[in-house]
Coordinates of C-alpha atoms and ligand atoms in Angstrom, one line a residue:
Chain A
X1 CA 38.7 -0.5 -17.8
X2 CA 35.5 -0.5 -19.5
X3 CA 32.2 -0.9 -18.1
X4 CA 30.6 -4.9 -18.0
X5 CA 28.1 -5.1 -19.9
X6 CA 24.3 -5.1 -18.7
X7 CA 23.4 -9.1 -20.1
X8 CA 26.2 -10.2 -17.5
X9 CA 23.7 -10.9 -15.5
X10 CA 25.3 -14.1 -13.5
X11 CA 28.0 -11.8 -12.7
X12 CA 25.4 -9.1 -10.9
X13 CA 25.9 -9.5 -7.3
X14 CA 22.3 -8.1 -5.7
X15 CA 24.1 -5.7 -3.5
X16 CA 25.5 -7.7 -0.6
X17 CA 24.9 -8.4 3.3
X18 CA 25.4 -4.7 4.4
X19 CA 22.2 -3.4 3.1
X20 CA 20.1 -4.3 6.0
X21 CA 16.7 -4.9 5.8
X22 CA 14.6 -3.7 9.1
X23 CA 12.9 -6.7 11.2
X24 CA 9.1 -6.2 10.5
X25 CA 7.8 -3.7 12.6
X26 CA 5.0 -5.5 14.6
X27 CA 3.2 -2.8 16.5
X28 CA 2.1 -0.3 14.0
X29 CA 0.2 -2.9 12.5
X30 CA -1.4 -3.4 15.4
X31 CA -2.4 0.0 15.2
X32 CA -4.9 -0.5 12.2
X33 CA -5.8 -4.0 13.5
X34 CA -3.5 -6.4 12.2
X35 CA -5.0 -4.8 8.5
X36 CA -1.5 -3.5 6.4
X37 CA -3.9 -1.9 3.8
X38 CA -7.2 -3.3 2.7
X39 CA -8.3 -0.1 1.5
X40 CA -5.7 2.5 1.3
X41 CA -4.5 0.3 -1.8
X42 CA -5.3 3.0 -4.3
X43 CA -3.8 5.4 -2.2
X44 CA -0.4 7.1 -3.7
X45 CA 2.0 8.2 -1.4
X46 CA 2.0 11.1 -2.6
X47 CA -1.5 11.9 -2.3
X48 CA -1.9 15.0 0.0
X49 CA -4.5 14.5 3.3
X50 CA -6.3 17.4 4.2
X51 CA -7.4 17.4 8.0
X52 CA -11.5 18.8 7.9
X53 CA -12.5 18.4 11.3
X54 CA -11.9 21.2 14.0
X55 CA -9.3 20.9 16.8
X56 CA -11.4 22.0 20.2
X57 CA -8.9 22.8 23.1
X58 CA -9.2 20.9 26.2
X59 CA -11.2 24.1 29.2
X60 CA -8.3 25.7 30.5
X61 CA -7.6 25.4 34.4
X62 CA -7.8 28.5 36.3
X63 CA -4.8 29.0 38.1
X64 CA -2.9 26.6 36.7
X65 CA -0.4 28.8 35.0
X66 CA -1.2 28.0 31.3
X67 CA 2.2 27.0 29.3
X68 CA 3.5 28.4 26.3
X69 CA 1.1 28.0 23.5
X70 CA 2.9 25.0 22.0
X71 CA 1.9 22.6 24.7
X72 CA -1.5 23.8 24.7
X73 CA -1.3 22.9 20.8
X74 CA -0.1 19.7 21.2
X75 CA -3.1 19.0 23.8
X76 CA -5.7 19.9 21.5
X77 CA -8.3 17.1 21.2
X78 CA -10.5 15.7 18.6
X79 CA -13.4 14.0 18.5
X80 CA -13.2 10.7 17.6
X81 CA -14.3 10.3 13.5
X82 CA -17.0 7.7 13.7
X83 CA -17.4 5.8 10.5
X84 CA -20.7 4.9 8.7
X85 CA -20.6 1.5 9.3
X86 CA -16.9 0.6 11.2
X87 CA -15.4 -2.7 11.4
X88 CA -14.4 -2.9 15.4
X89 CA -10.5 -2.6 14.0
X90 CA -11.1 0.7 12.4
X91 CA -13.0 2.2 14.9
X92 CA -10.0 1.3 17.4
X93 CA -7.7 2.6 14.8
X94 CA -9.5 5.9 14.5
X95 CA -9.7 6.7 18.1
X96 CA -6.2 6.2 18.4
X97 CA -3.2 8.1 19.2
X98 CA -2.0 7.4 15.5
X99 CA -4.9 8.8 13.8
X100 CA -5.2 11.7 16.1
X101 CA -1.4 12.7 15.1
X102 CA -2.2 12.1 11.3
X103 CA -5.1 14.8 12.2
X104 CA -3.0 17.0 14.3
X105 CA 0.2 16.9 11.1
X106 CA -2.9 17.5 8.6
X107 CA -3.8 20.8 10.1
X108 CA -3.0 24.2 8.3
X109 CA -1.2 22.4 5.7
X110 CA -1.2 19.7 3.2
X111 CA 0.8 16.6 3.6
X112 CA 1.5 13.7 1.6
X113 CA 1.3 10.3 2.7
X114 CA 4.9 10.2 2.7
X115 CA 5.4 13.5 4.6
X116 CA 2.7 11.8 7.3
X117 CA 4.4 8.8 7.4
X118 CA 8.0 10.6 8.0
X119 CA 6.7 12.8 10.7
X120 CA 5.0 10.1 12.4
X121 CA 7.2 7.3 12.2
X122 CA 5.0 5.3 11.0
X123 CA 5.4 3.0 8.0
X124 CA 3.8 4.0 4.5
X125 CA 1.1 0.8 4.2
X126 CA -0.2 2.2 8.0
X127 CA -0.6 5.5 7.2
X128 CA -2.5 4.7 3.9
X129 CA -4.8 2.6 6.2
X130 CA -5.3 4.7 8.7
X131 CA -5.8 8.3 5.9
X132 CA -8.0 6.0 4.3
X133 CA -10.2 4.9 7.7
X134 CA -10.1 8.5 8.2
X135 CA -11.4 9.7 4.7
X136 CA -14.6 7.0 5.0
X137 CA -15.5 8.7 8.2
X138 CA -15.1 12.4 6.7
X139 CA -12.3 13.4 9.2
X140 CA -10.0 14.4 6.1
X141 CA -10.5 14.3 2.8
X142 CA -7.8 13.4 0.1
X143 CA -6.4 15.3 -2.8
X144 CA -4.2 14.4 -5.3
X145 CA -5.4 11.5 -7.2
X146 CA -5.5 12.6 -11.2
X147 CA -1.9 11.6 -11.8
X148 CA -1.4 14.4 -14.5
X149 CA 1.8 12.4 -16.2
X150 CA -0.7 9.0 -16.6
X151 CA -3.0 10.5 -19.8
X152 CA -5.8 7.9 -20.7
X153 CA -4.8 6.5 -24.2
X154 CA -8.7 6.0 -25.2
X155 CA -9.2 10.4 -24.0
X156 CA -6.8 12.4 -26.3
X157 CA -7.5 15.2 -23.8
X158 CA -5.7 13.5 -21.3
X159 CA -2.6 13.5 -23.2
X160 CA -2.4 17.2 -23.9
X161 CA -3.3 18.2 -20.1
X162 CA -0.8 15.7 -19.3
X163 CA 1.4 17.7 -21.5
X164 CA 0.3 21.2 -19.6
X165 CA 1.4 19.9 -16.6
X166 CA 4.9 18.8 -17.5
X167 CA 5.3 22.0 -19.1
X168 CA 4.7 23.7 -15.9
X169 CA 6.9 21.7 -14.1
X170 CA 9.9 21.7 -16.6
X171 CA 9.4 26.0 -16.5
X172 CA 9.5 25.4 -12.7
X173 CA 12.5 23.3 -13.3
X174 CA 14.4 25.7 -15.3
X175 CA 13.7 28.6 -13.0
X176 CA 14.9 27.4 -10.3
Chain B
X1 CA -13.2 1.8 -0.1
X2 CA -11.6 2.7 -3.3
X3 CA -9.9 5.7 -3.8
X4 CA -11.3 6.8 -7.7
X5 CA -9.0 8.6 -9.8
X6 CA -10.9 12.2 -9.5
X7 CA -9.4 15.1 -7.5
X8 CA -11.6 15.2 -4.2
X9 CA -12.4 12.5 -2.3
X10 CA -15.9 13.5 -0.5
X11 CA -16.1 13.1 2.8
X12 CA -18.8 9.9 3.7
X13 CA -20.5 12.0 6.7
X14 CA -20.7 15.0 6.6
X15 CA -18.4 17.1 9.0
X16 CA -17.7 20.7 9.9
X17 CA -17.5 22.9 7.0
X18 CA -13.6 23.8 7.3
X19 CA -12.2 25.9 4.6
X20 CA -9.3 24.9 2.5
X21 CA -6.0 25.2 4.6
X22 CA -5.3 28.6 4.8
X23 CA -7.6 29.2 1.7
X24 CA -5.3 27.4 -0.6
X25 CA -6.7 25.3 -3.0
X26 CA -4.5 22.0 -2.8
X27 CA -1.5 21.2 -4.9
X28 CA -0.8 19.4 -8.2
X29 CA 1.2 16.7 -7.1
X30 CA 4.0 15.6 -9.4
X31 CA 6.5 13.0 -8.6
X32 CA 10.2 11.7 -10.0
X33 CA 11.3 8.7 -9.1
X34 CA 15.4 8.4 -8.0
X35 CA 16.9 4.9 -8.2
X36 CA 20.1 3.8 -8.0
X37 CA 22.4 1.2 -6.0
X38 CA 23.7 1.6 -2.6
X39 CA 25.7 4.9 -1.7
X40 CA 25.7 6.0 -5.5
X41 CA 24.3 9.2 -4.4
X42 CA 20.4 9.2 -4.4
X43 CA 20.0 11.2 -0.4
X44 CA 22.6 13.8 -1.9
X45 CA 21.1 14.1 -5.2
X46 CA 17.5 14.9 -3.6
X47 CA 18.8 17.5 -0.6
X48 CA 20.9 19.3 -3.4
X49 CA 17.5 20.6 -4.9
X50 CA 14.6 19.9 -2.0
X51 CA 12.8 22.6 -0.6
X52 CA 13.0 20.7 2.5
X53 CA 15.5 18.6 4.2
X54 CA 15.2 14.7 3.0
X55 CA 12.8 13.0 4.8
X56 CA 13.0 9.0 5.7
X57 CA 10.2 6.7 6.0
X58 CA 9.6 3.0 6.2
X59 CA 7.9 1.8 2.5
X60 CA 6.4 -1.6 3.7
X61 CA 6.7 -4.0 1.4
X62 CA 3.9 -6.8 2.1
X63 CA 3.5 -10.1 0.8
X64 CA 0.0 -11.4 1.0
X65 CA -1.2 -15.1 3.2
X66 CA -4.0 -16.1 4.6
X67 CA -4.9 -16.4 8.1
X68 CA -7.4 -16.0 10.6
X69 CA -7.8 -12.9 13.0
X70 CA -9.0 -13.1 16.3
X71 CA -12.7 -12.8 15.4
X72 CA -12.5 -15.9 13.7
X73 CA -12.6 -14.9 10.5
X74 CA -10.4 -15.4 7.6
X75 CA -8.6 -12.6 6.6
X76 CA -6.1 -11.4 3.8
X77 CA -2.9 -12.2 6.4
X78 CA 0.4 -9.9 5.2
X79 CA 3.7 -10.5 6.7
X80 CA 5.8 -7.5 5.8
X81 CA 9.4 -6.0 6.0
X82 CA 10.1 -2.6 6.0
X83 CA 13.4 -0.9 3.3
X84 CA 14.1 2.7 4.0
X85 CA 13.3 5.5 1.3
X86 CA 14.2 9.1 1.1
X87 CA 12.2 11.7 -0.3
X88 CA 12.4 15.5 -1.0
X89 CA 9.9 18.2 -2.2
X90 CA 10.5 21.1 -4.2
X91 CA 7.5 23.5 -5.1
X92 CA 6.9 25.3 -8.5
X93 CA 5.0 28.0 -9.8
X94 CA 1.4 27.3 -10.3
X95 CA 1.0 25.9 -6.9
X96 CA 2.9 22.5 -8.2
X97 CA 4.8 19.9 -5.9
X98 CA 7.3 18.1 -7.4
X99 CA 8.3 14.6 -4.8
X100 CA 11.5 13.0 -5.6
X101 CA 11.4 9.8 -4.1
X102 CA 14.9 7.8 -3.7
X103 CA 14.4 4.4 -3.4
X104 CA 17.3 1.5 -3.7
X105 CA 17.4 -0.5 -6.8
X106 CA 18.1 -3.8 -5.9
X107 CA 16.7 -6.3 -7.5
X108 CA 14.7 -7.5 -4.2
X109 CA 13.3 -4.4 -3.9
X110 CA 11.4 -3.9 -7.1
X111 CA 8.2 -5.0 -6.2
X112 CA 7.6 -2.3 -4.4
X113 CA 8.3 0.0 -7.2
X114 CA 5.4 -0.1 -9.3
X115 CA 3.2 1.3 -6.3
X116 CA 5.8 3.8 -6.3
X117 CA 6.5 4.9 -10.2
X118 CA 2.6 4.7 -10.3
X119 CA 1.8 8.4 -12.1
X120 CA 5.8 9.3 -12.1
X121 CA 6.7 11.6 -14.5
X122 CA 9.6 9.3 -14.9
X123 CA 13.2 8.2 -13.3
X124 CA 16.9 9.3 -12.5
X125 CA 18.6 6.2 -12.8
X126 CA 22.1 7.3 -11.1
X127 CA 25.1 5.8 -11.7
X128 CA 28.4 4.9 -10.6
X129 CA 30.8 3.9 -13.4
X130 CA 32.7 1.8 -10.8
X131 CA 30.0 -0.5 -9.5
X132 CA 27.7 0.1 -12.8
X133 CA 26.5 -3.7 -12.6
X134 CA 24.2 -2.3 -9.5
X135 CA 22.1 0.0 -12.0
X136 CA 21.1 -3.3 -13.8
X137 CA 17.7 -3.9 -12.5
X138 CA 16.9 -0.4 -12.5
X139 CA 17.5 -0.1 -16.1
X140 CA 15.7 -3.3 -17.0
X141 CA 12.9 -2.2 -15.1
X142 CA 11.9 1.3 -16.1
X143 CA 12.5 -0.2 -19.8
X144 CA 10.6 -3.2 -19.6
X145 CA 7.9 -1.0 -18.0
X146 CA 7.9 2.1 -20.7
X147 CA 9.0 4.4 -18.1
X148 CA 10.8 7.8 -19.1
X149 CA 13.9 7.4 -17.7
X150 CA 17.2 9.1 -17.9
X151 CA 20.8 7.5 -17.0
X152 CA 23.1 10.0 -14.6
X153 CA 26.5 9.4 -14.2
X154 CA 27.7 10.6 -11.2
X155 CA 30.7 11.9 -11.3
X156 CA 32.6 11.3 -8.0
X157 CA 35.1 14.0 -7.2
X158 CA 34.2 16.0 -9.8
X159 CA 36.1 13.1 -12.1
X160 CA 34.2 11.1 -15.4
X161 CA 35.9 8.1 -15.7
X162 CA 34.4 6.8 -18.3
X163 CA 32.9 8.5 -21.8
X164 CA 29.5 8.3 -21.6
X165 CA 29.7 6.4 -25.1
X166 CA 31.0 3.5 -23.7
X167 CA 28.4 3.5 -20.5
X168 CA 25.1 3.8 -23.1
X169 CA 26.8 0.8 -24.9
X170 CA 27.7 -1.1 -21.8
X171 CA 24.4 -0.3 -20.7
X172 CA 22.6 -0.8 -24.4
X173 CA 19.5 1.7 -23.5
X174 CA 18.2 2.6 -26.6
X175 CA 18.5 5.7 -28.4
X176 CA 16.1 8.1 -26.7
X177 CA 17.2 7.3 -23.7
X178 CA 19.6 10.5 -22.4
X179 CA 23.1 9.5 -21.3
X180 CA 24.0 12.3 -19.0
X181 CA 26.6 13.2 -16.5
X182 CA 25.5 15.0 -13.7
X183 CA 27.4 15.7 -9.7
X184 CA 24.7 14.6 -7.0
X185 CA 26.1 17.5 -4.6
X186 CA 25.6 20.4 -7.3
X187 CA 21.9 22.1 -7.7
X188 CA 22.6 23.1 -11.0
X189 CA 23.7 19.5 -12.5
X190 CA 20.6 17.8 -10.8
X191 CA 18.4 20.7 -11.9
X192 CA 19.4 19.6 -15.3
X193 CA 18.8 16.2 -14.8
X194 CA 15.5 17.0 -13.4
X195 CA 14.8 18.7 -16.5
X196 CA 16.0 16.2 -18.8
X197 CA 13.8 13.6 -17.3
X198 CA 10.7 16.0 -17.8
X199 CA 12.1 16.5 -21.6
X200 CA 12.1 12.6 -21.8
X201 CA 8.4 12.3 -21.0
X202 CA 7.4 15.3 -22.9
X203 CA 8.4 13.6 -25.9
X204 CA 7.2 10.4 -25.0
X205 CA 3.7 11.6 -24.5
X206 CA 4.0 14.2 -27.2
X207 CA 4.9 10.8 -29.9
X208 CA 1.7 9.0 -28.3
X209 CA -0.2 11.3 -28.7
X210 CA 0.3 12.6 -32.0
X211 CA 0.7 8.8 -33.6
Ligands
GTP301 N1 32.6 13.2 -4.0 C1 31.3 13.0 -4.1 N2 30.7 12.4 -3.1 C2 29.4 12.1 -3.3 C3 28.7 12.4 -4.4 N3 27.4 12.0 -4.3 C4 27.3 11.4 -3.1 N4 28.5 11.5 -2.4 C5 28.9 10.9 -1.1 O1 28.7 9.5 -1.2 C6 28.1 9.0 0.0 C7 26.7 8.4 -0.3 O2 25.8 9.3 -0.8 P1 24.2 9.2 -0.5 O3 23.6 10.4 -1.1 O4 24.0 8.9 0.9 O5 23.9 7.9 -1.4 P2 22.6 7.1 -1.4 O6 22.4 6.5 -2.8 O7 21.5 7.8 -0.8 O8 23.0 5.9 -0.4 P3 22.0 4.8 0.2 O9 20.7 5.4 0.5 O10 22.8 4.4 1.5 O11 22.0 3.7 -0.8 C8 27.9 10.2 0.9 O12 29.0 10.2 1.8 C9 27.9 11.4 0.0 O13 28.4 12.5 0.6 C10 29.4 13.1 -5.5 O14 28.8 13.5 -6.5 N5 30.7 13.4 -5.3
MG302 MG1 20.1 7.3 0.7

């Protein structure tokens, strides 16, 4: 048999019923006030968040018998990032539990949006909201954003450190 | 607020002075897009090669209305469905990340993709000679785009069923588009599709550049 060809295109069946497609998930974007992603638009998702404010540890109880250090970890607090000027949804966004876990995964280590959104069970459009609320109010700040393969036609610069990097990732590669 | 295309995004107010985690400065962030129809391998192509085990996560793909929030005021409304995609990371010398993002290629699905090839290096297109009508829309879309892509058979039990002659003509990519076999399960075949794709774009640029 030999392969149909690619212009049969009334004969392309777009996949079938078994690929489902998840309901829309209503409470996350509840989470950023109703907003899927106002300003996180420009944000990739592989853009890597880097958490900058410090976790401070809830006062230990005397006598309490303090756990294993893990819980006390995943106690740790933050104050709540204030924005400049906030928008009553993302100051409720920032302040809660979501945010506070994008903080928490950001900690000691770079993450993608991705990674974040993965860990948190959160969907990609949230997260970007949310990293982006928290960026504004200084909480984290985002790295990532020269696209090294994109080189700027009008700066012929751009097209040979665009080069650079692919060479350093096709050595990677090969290594491997 | 807009995220401009430099590497640091300064912080608004002024926090904490934290140092850079664990004194690294951050990665170069590199990405490959994986496409492909349903089950043709894309999860099994990424875990063969990914530092870390495949990761999941809801892309939401948003269409825009508008409506009115509860303030009263009329905002940008988005009703929005969720398709799963699977990603893997590998990292390289010279503090490098390399995403491989799987994502399915059905043709209802492709408005989400140009958020997601935005800055890709390129695309494995993966292929299964038995259902190859589902690599359609993929193909047409990385062409129609410009995007450095490569086609990867996947060879199912080890087997090619068909030359790979007879899949570029089925398939009518142009000439500098590679034709490759490759075995989703096998580090060594996707490393070498990996590296074709990067070969792909290196040429690409390097013919933009130089004329
Ligand atoms: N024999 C063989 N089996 C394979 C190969 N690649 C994938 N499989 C199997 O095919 C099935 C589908 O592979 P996946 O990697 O999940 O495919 P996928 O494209 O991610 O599938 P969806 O995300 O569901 O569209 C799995 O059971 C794999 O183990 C291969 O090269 N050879
Ligand atoms: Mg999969």
């Amino acid at each position: 048999m030999s392969p149909f060809p690619r212009d049969a295109r009334a004969e392309h069946p777009d996949g079938g019923a078994d690929e489902a497609v998840d309901a829309p998930s209503v409470r996350p974007y509840m989470v950023t006030g109703g907003r899927t992603r106002p300003s996180g638009d420009d944000l990739p998702i592989e853009a890597l968040v880097e958490c900058l404010v410090v976790p401070t540890d809830p006062p230990a109880v005397p006598g309490q018998g303090a756990g294993p250090g893990a819980e006390n970890r995943s106690s740790a607090t933050y104050s709540a990032p204030r924005l400049a000027s906030p928008s009553a949804a993302a100051t409720a966004s920032l302040a809660g539990p979501e945010s506070r876990r994008i903080l928490e995964l950001t900690t000691g280590q770079y993450l993608s949006v991705a990674e974040i959104s993965a860990h948190a069970h959160l969907p990609v459009g949230v997260v970007r909201v949310l990293v982006a609320d928290l960026a504004e109010a200084g909480a984290v700040r985002v790295h990532g954003l020269t696209q090294a393969s994109l080189s700027d036609p009008a700066d012929p610069r751009s097209g040979a450190a665009a080069l650079a990097v692919l060479e350093s990732v096709l050595n990677g590669i090969s290594a491997l | 607020m807009a995220f401009p295309r430099s590497d640091v995004v300064a912080p608004a107010a002024a926090g904490p002075a934290v140092p850079q985690q664990g004194g690294q400065a951050p990665p170069t962030v590199v990405k490959i897009v994986v496409a492909g129809g349903f089950a043709v391998g894309k999860t099994t192509f990424i875990g063969s090669i990914s530092d870390i085990e495949p990761l999941s996560t809801e892309a939401a793909m948003t269409e825009h209305s508008v409506g009115v929030d509860d303030a009263g005021m009329v905002s940008d409304r988005k009703t929005s469905t969720t398709v799963a995609m699977d990603f893997g990371r590998i990292t390289l010398p010279g503090n490098l990340w390399l995403y491989l993002f799987g994502t399915p290629g059905q043709d209802r699905f492709l408005f989400m993709w140009d958020d997601l090839v935005r800055g890709a290096i390129g695309a494995v297109v993966l292929v299964d000679t038995d259902r190859l009508d589902q690599c359609f829309p993929a193909v047409d879309y990385f062409e129609s785009r410009g995007i450095p892509f490569v086609v990867a058979v996947n060879c199912f039990e080890g087997v090619a069923r068909h030359a790979l002659d007879d899949v570029r003509s089925a398939l009518a990519v142009p000439a500098d588009v590679p034709v490759i076999y490759t075995d989703a399960r096998s580090r060594a075949a996707t490393k070498q599709a990996l590296v074709t794709v990067v070969q792909t774009a290196m040429r690409r640029l390097a013919a933009g550049t130089t004329g």
